[in-house]
Coordinates of C-alpha atoms and ligand atoms in Angstrom, one line a residue:
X1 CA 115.3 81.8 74.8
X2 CA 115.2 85.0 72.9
X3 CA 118.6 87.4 72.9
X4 CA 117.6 91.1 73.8
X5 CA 120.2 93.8 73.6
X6 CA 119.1 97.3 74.7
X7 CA 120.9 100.0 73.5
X8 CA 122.2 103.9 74.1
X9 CA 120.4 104.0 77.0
X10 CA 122.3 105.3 80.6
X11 CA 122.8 102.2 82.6
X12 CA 122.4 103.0 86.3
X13 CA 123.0 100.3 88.7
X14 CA 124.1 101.1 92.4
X15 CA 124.8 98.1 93.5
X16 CA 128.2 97.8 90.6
X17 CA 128.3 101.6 90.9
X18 CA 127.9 101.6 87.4
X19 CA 126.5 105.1 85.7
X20 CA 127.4 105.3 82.1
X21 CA 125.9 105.3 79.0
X22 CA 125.7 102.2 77.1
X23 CA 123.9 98.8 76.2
X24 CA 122.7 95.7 78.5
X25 CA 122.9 92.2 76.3
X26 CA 120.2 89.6 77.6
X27 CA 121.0 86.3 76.9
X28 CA 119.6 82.9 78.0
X29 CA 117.4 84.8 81.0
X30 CA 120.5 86.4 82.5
X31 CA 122.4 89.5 81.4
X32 CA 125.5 88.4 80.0
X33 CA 127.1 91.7 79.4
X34 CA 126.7 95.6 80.0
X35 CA 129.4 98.0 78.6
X36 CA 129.3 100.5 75.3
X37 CA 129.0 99.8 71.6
X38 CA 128.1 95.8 72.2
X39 CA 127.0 94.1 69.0
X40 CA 125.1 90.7 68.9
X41 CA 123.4 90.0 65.4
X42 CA 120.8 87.8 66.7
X43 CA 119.7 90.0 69.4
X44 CA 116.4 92.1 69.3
X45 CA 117.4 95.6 69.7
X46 CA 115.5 97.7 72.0
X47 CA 116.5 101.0 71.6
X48 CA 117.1 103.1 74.9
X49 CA 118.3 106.2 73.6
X50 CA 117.4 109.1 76.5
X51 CA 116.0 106.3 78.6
X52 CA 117.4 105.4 82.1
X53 CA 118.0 100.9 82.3
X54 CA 118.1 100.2 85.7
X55 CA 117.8 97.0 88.2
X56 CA 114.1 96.0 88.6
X57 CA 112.0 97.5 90.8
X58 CA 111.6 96.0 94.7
X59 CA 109.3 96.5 96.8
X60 CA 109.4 95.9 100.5
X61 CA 105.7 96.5 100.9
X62 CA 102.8 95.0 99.2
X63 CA 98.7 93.9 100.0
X64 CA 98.0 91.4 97.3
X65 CA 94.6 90.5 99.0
X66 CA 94.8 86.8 97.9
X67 CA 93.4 84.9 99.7
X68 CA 90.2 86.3 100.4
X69 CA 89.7 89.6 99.1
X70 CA 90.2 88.5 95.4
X71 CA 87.0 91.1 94.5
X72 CA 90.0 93.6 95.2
X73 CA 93.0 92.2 94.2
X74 CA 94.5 89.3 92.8
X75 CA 98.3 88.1 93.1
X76 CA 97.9 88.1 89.2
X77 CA 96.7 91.3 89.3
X78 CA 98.6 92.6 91.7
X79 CA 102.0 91.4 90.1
X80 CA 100.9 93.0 86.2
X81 CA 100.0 96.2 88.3
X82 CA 103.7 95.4 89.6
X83 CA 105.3 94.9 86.1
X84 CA 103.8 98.1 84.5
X85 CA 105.1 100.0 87.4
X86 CA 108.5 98.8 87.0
X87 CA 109.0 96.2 89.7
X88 CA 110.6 92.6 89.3
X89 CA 109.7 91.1 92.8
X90 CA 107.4 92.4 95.5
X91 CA 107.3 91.2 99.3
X92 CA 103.2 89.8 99.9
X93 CA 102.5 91.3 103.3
X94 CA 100.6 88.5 105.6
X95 CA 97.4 90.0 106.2
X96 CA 95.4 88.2 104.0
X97 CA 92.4 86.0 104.9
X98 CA 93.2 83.0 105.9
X99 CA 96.2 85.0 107.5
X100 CA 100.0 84.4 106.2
X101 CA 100.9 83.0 109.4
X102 CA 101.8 79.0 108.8
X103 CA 103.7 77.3 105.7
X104 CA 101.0 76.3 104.1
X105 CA 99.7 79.7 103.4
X106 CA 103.3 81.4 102.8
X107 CA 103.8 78.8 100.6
X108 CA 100.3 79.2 98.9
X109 CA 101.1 83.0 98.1
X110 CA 104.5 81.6 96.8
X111 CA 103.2 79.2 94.4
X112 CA 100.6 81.6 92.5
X113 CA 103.4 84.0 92.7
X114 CA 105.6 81.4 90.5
X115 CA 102.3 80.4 88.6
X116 CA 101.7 84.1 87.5
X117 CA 105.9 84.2 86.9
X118 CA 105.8 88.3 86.2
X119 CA 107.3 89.6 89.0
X120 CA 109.5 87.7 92.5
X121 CA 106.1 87.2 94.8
X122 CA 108.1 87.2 98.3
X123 CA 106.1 86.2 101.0
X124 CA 106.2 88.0 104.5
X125 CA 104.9 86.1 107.3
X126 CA 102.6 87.0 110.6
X127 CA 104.6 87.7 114.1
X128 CA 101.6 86.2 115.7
X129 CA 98.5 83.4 114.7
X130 CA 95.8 85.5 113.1
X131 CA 97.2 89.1 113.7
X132 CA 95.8 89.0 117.2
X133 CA 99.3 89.9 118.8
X134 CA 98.9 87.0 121.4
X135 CA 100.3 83.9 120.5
X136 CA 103.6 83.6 117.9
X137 CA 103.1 82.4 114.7
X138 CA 105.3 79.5 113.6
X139 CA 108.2 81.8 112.7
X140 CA 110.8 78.6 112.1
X141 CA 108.2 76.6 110.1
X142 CA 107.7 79.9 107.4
X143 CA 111.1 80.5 107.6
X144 CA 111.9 76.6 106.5
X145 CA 110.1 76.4 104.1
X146 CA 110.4 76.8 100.6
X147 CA 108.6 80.2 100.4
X148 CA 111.9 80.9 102.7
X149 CA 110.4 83.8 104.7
X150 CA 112.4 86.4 105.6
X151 CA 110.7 88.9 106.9
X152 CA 107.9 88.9 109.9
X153 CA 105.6 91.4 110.5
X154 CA 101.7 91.9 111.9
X155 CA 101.1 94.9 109.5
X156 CA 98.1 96.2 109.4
X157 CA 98.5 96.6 113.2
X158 CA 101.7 97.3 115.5
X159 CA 102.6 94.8 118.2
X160 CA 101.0 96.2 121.4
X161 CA 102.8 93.9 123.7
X162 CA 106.0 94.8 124.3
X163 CA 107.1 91.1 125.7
X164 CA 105.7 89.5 122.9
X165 CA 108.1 91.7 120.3
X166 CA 110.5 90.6 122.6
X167 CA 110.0 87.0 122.4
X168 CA 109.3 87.4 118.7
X169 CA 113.0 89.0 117.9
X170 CA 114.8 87.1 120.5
X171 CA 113.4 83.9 117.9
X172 CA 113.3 85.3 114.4
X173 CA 117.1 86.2 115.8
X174 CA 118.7 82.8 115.8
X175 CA 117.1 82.8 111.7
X176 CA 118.6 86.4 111.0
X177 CA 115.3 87.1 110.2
X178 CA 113.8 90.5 109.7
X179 CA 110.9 91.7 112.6
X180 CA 109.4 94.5 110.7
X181 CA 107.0 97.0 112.7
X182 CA 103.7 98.9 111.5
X183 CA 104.6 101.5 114.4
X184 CA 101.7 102.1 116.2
X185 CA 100.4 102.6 119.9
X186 CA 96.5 102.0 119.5
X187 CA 95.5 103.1 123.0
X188 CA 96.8 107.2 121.7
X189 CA 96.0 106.2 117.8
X190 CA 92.0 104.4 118.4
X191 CA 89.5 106.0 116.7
X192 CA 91.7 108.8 114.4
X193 CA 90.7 109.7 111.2
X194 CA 93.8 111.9 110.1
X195 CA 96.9 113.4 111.7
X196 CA 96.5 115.3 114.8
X197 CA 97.0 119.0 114.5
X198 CA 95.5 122.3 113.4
X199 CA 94.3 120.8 110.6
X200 CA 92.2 118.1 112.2
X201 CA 91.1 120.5 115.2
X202 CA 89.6 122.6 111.9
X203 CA 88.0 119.4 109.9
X204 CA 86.5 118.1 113.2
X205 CA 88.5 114.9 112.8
X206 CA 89.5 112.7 115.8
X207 CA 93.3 112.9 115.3
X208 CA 96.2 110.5 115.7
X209 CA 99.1 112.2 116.8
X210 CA 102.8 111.7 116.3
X211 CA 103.8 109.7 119.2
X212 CA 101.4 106.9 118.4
X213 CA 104.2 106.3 116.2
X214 CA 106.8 107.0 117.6
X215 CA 106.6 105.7 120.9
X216 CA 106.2 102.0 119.2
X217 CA 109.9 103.0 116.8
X218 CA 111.4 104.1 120.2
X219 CA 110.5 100.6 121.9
X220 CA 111.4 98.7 119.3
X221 CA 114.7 100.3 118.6
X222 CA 115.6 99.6 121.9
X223 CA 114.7 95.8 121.9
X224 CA 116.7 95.4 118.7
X225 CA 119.7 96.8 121.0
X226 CA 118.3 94.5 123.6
X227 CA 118.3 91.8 121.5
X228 CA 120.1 92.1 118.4
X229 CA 117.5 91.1 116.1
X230 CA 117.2 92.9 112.5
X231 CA 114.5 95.5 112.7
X232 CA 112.7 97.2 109.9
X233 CA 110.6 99.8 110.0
X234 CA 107.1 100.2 107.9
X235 CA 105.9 103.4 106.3
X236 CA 107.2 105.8 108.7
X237 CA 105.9 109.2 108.4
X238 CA 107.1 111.8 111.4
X239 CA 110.0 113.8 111.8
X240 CA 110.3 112.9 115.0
X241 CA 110.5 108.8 114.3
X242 CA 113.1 109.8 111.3
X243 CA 115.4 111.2 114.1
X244 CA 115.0 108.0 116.2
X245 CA 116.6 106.0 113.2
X246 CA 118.9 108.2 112.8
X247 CA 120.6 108.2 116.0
X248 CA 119.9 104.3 116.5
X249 CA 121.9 103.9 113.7
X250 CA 124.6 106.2 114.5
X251 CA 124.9 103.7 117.5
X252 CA 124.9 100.7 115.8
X253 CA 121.6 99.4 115.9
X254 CA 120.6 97.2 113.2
X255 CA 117.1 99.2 111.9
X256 CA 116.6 99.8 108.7
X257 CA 113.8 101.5 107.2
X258 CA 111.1 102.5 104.7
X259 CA 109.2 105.5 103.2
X260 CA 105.8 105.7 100.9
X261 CA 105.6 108.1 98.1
X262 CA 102.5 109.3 99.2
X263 CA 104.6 110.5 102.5
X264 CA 107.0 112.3 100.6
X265 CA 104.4 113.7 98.3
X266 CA 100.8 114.6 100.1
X267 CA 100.2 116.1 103.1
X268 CA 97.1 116.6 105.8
X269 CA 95.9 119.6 103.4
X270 CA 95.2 117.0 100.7
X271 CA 92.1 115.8 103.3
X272 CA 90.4 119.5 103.4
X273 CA 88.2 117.8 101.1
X274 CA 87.2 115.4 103.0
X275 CA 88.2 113.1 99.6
X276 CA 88.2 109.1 101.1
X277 CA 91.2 109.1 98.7
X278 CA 93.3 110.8 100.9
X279 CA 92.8 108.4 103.9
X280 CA 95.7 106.7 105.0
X281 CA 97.7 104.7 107.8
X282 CA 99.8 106.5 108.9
X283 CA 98.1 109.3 108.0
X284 CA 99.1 112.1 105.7
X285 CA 101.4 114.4 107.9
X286 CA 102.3 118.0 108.7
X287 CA 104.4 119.8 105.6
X288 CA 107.5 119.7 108.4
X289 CA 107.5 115.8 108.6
X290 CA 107.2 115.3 104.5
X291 CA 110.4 117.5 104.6
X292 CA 112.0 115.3 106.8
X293 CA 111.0 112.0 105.0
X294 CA 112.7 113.8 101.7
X295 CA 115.5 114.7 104.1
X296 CA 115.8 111.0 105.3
X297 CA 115.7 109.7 102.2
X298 CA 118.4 111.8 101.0
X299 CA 120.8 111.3 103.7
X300 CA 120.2 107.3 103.8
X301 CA 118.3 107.3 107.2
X302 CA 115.4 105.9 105.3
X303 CA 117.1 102.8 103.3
X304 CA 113.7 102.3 101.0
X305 CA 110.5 103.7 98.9
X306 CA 108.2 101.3 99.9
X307 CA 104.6 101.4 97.7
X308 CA 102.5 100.1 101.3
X309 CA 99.8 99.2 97.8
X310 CA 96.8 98.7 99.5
X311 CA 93.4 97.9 97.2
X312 CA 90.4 98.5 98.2
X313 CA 87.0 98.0 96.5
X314 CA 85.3 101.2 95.3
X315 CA 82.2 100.5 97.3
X316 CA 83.9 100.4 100.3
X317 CA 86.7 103.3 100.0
X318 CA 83.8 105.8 98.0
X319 CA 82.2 106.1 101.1
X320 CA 81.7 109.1 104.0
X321 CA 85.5 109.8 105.1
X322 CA 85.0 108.6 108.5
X323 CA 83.1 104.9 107.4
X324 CA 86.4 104.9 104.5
X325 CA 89.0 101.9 104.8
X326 CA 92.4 103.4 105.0
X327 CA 95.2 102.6 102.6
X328 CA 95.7 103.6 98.4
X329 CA 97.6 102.0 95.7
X330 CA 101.1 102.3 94.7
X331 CA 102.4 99.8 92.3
X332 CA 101.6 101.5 89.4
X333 CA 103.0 105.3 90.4
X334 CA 106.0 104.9 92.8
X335 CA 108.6 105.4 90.4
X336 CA 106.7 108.4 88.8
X337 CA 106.4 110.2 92.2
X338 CA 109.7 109.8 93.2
X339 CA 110.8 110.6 89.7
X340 CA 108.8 113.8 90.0
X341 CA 109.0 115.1 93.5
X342 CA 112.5 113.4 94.6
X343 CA 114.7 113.7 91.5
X344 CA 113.5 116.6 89.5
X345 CA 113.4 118.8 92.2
X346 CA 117.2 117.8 93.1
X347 CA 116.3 116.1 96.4
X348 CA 117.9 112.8 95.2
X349 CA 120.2 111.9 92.1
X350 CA 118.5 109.5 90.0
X351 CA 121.0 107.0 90.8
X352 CA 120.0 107.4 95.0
X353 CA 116.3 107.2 93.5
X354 CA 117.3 103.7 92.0
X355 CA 119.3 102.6 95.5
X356 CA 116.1 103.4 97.4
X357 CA 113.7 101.3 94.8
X358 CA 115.9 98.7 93.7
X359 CA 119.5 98.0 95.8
X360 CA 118.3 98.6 99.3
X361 CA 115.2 96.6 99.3
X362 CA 116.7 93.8 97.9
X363 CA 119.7 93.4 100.4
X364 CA 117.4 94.3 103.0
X365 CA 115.2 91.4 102.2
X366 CA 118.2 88.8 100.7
X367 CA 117.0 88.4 98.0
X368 CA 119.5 86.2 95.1
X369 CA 120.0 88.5 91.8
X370 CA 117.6 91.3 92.4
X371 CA 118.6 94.8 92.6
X372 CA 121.4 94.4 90.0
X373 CA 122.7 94.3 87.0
X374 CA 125.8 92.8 87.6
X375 CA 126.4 90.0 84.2
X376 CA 125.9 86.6 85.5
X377 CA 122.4 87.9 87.1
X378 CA 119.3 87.1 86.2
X379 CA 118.1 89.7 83.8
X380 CA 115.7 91.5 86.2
X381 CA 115.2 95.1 85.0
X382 CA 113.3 98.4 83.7
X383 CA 113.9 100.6 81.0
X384 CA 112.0 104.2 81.6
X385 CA 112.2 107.1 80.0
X386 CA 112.8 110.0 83.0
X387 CA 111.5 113.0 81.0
X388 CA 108.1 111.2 79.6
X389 CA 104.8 113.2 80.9
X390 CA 101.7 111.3 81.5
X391 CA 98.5 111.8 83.5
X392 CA 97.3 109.2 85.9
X393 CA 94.2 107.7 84.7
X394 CA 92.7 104.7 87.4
X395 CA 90.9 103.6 84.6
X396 CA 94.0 102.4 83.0
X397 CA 95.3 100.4 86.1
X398 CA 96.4 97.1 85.8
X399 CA 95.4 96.6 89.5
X400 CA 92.0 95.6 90.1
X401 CA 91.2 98.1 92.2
X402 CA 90.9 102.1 91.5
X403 CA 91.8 104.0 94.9
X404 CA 94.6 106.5 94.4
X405 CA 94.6 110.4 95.5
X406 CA 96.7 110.9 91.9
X407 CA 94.1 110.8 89.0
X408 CA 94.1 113.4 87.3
X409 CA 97.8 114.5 88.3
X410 CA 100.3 114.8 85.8
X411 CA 103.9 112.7 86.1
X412 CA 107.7 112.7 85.1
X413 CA 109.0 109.6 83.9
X414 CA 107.4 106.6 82.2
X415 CA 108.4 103.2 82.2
X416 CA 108.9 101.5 78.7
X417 CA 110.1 97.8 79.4
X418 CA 110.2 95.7 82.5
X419 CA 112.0 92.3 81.7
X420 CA 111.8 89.6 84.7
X421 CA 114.4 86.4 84.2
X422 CA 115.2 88.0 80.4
X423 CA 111.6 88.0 78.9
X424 CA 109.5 91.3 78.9
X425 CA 106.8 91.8 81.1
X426 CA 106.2 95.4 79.7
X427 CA 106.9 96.2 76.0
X428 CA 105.8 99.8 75.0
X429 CA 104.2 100.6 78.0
X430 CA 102.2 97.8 77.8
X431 CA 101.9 94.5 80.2
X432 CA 102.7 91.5 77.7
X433 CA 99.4 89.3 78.5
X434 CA 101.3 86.5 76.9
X435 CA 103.7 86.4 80.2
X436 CA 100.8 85.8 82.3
X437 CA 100.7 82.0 80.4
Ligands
ZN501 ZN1 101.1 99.3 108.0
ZN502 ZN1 100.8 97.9 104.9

């Protein structure tokens, strides 16, 4: 196996405290040392001179769409997409079609994860059979087997019964298993187009408002202190549910929970155009909630950037804004956007911006030897260059589909090299095809 040593770059890894300038030696697949002036006259040097090396990328939130939606994504697709954006293991969320919701599927999504081998394909399974929120799912039999799932959620939809999310943590409990929530109460939420305020009062949208989301956080926060089950919270987008996590963790309560860029960087006036792009769930919100998302992820009440990458064929998102699926891609420009709007503008060192991509959501999840670069690890990590300015072209996407609200937007911070187990997945800026064999 080849011996890589990158050099002069400034190695930031949160989870060693480690901020210093100096090289990373990859040897055998792991990374066997990381210190200053390191020498190794077989090694290929990759110089890293002005460039940030840093854990790989993880992230807590992905739609592969295999199975069944394969016109829009693929889990090879999905996992270059992955690699170019600087990630070395992404959690597959269940609702795919058949549903992730027995061990044959979890372990299905697992496999062709391995088979693809760019990036940690981490399967999350369903709370419930089919995503219907009535009967459980067989939690212990995903959990068992050798996908080893962690982490349980009906995204895509919130659990509407509040005995059933219940039932489901007083199980996924005795497995310190993760019950994760999309937080939202469809009886106030059915039927809205876009965040309910002025602005949808003036674009003759049907809103949904706040509490749709925050009634479900405040519920479930409560029957994590009921039952003392691990709860993580999806996307969340108010002000209002920030400051429910916040106190529930003042108290104790073991919540943890994650952010999109698209929350921290768009808001409802990004719809005036009534651009399909733009459509969401949870919806873009009001300036004062994007301020307290930055805020949360500042202070730590929001553990994770989470990329909620959601494909979605052009036919079907280029439509009238109302007919629109909701949902964009994010693979391919989280670490730009948080680059941009978190760290330049002082909101969040670039060592917090790392914690928040890389260290959080791999503790949250468990994961073994991601979100480090301690020696001994496997050599999971990206080089990027924090000062490169680039324009987001769709067209250049390794994802298969094209829906973001960022073409055309120009970026901060590029990524160069992405190296999963010690062999590159990027090289340049480029996706090594070979990987995919
Ligand atoms: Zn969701
Ligand atoms: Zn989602």
């Amino acid at each position: 196996m080849s011996t890589y040593l990158i050099k002069a770059g400034r190695v930031v890894d949160p989870a060693t405290t480690t901020d210093l300038v100096g090289d990373v030696l990859i040897a055998d697949g792991t990374i066997s040392e990381v210190g200053a002036g390191l020498e190794d006259k077989d090694a290929e040097v990759i110089d890293a001179t002005g460039a940030v090396v840093a854990p790989g990328l993880v992230d807590m939130h992905t739609h592969l769409r295999e199975p069944g939606r394969e016109d829009e994504e693929t889990i090879a697709t999905a996992s270059a997409g992955a690699a170019a954006g600087g990630y070395t293991a992404i959690c597959a969320m269940p609702n795919t079609d058949p549903v992730q919701d027995s061990a044959a599927i979890v372990e299905k999504v697992w496999a062709l994860g391995r088979e693809t081998n760019l990036v940690e394909v981490v399967p999350a399974g369903a709370l419930s059979k089919g995503l219907k929120g009535e009967q459980m799912a067989d939690l212990g039999e995903m959990a068992n087997s050798y996908a080893k799932v962690r982490l349980f959620t009906d995204d895509g939809r919130g659990v509407q019964d509040a005995l059933f999310a219940r039932r489901a943590m007083e199980y996924l409990n005795a497995f310190d298993a993760i019950y994760a929530e999309h937080c939202e109460v469809e009886a106030l939420a059915a039927g809205g187009q876009m965040h309910e305020g002025e602005r949808s009062y003036k674009l003759g949208l049907r809103g949904i408002p706040s509490e749709a989301e925050e009634l479900m956080a405040a519920r479930d926060i409560a029957l994590a202190k009921l039952t003392g089950c691990r709860l993580h919270l999806l996307h969340i987008s108010t002000a209002g549910t920030i400051e429910l996590v916040r106190r529930a963790k003042a108290e104790g309560v073991a919540v943890t929970a994650e952010a999109t860029p698209h929350h921290f960087t768009l808001t409802d006036a990004a719809l005036e155009g009534y651009d399909p792009m733009t459509k969401v769930n949870p919806p873009l919100r009001a300036e004062s909630d994007r301020a307290a998302v930055i805020e949360g992820l500042a202070d730590g009440t929001i553990d994770a950037i989470a990329t909620d990458h959601a494909p979605h064929a052009t036919e079907e998102k280029d439509q009238e804004f109302s007919y629109a699926p909701p949902g964009l891609l994010g693979l391919e420009t989280a670490l730009a956007l948080t680059l941009t709007e978190l760290v330049e503008p002082g909101h969040l060192s670039v060592a917090q911006a790392i914690e928040r991509l890389s260290s959080a959501p791999s503790r949250i999840l468990g994961l073994d030897g991601q979100g480090t670069l301690e020696p001994g690890s496997p050599a999971h990590l990206v080089v990027f260059d924090p000062a490169a300015r680039w324009t987001v072209d769709p067209g250049a996407f390794r994802s298969k589909s094209r829906n973001t609200p960022f073409a055309g937007r120009t970026l901060t911070g590029r990524v160069s090299h992405t190296f999963f187990h010690g062999r590159p997945t990027v090289r340049d800026s480029e996706v090594v095809t070979e990987a995919l064999v």
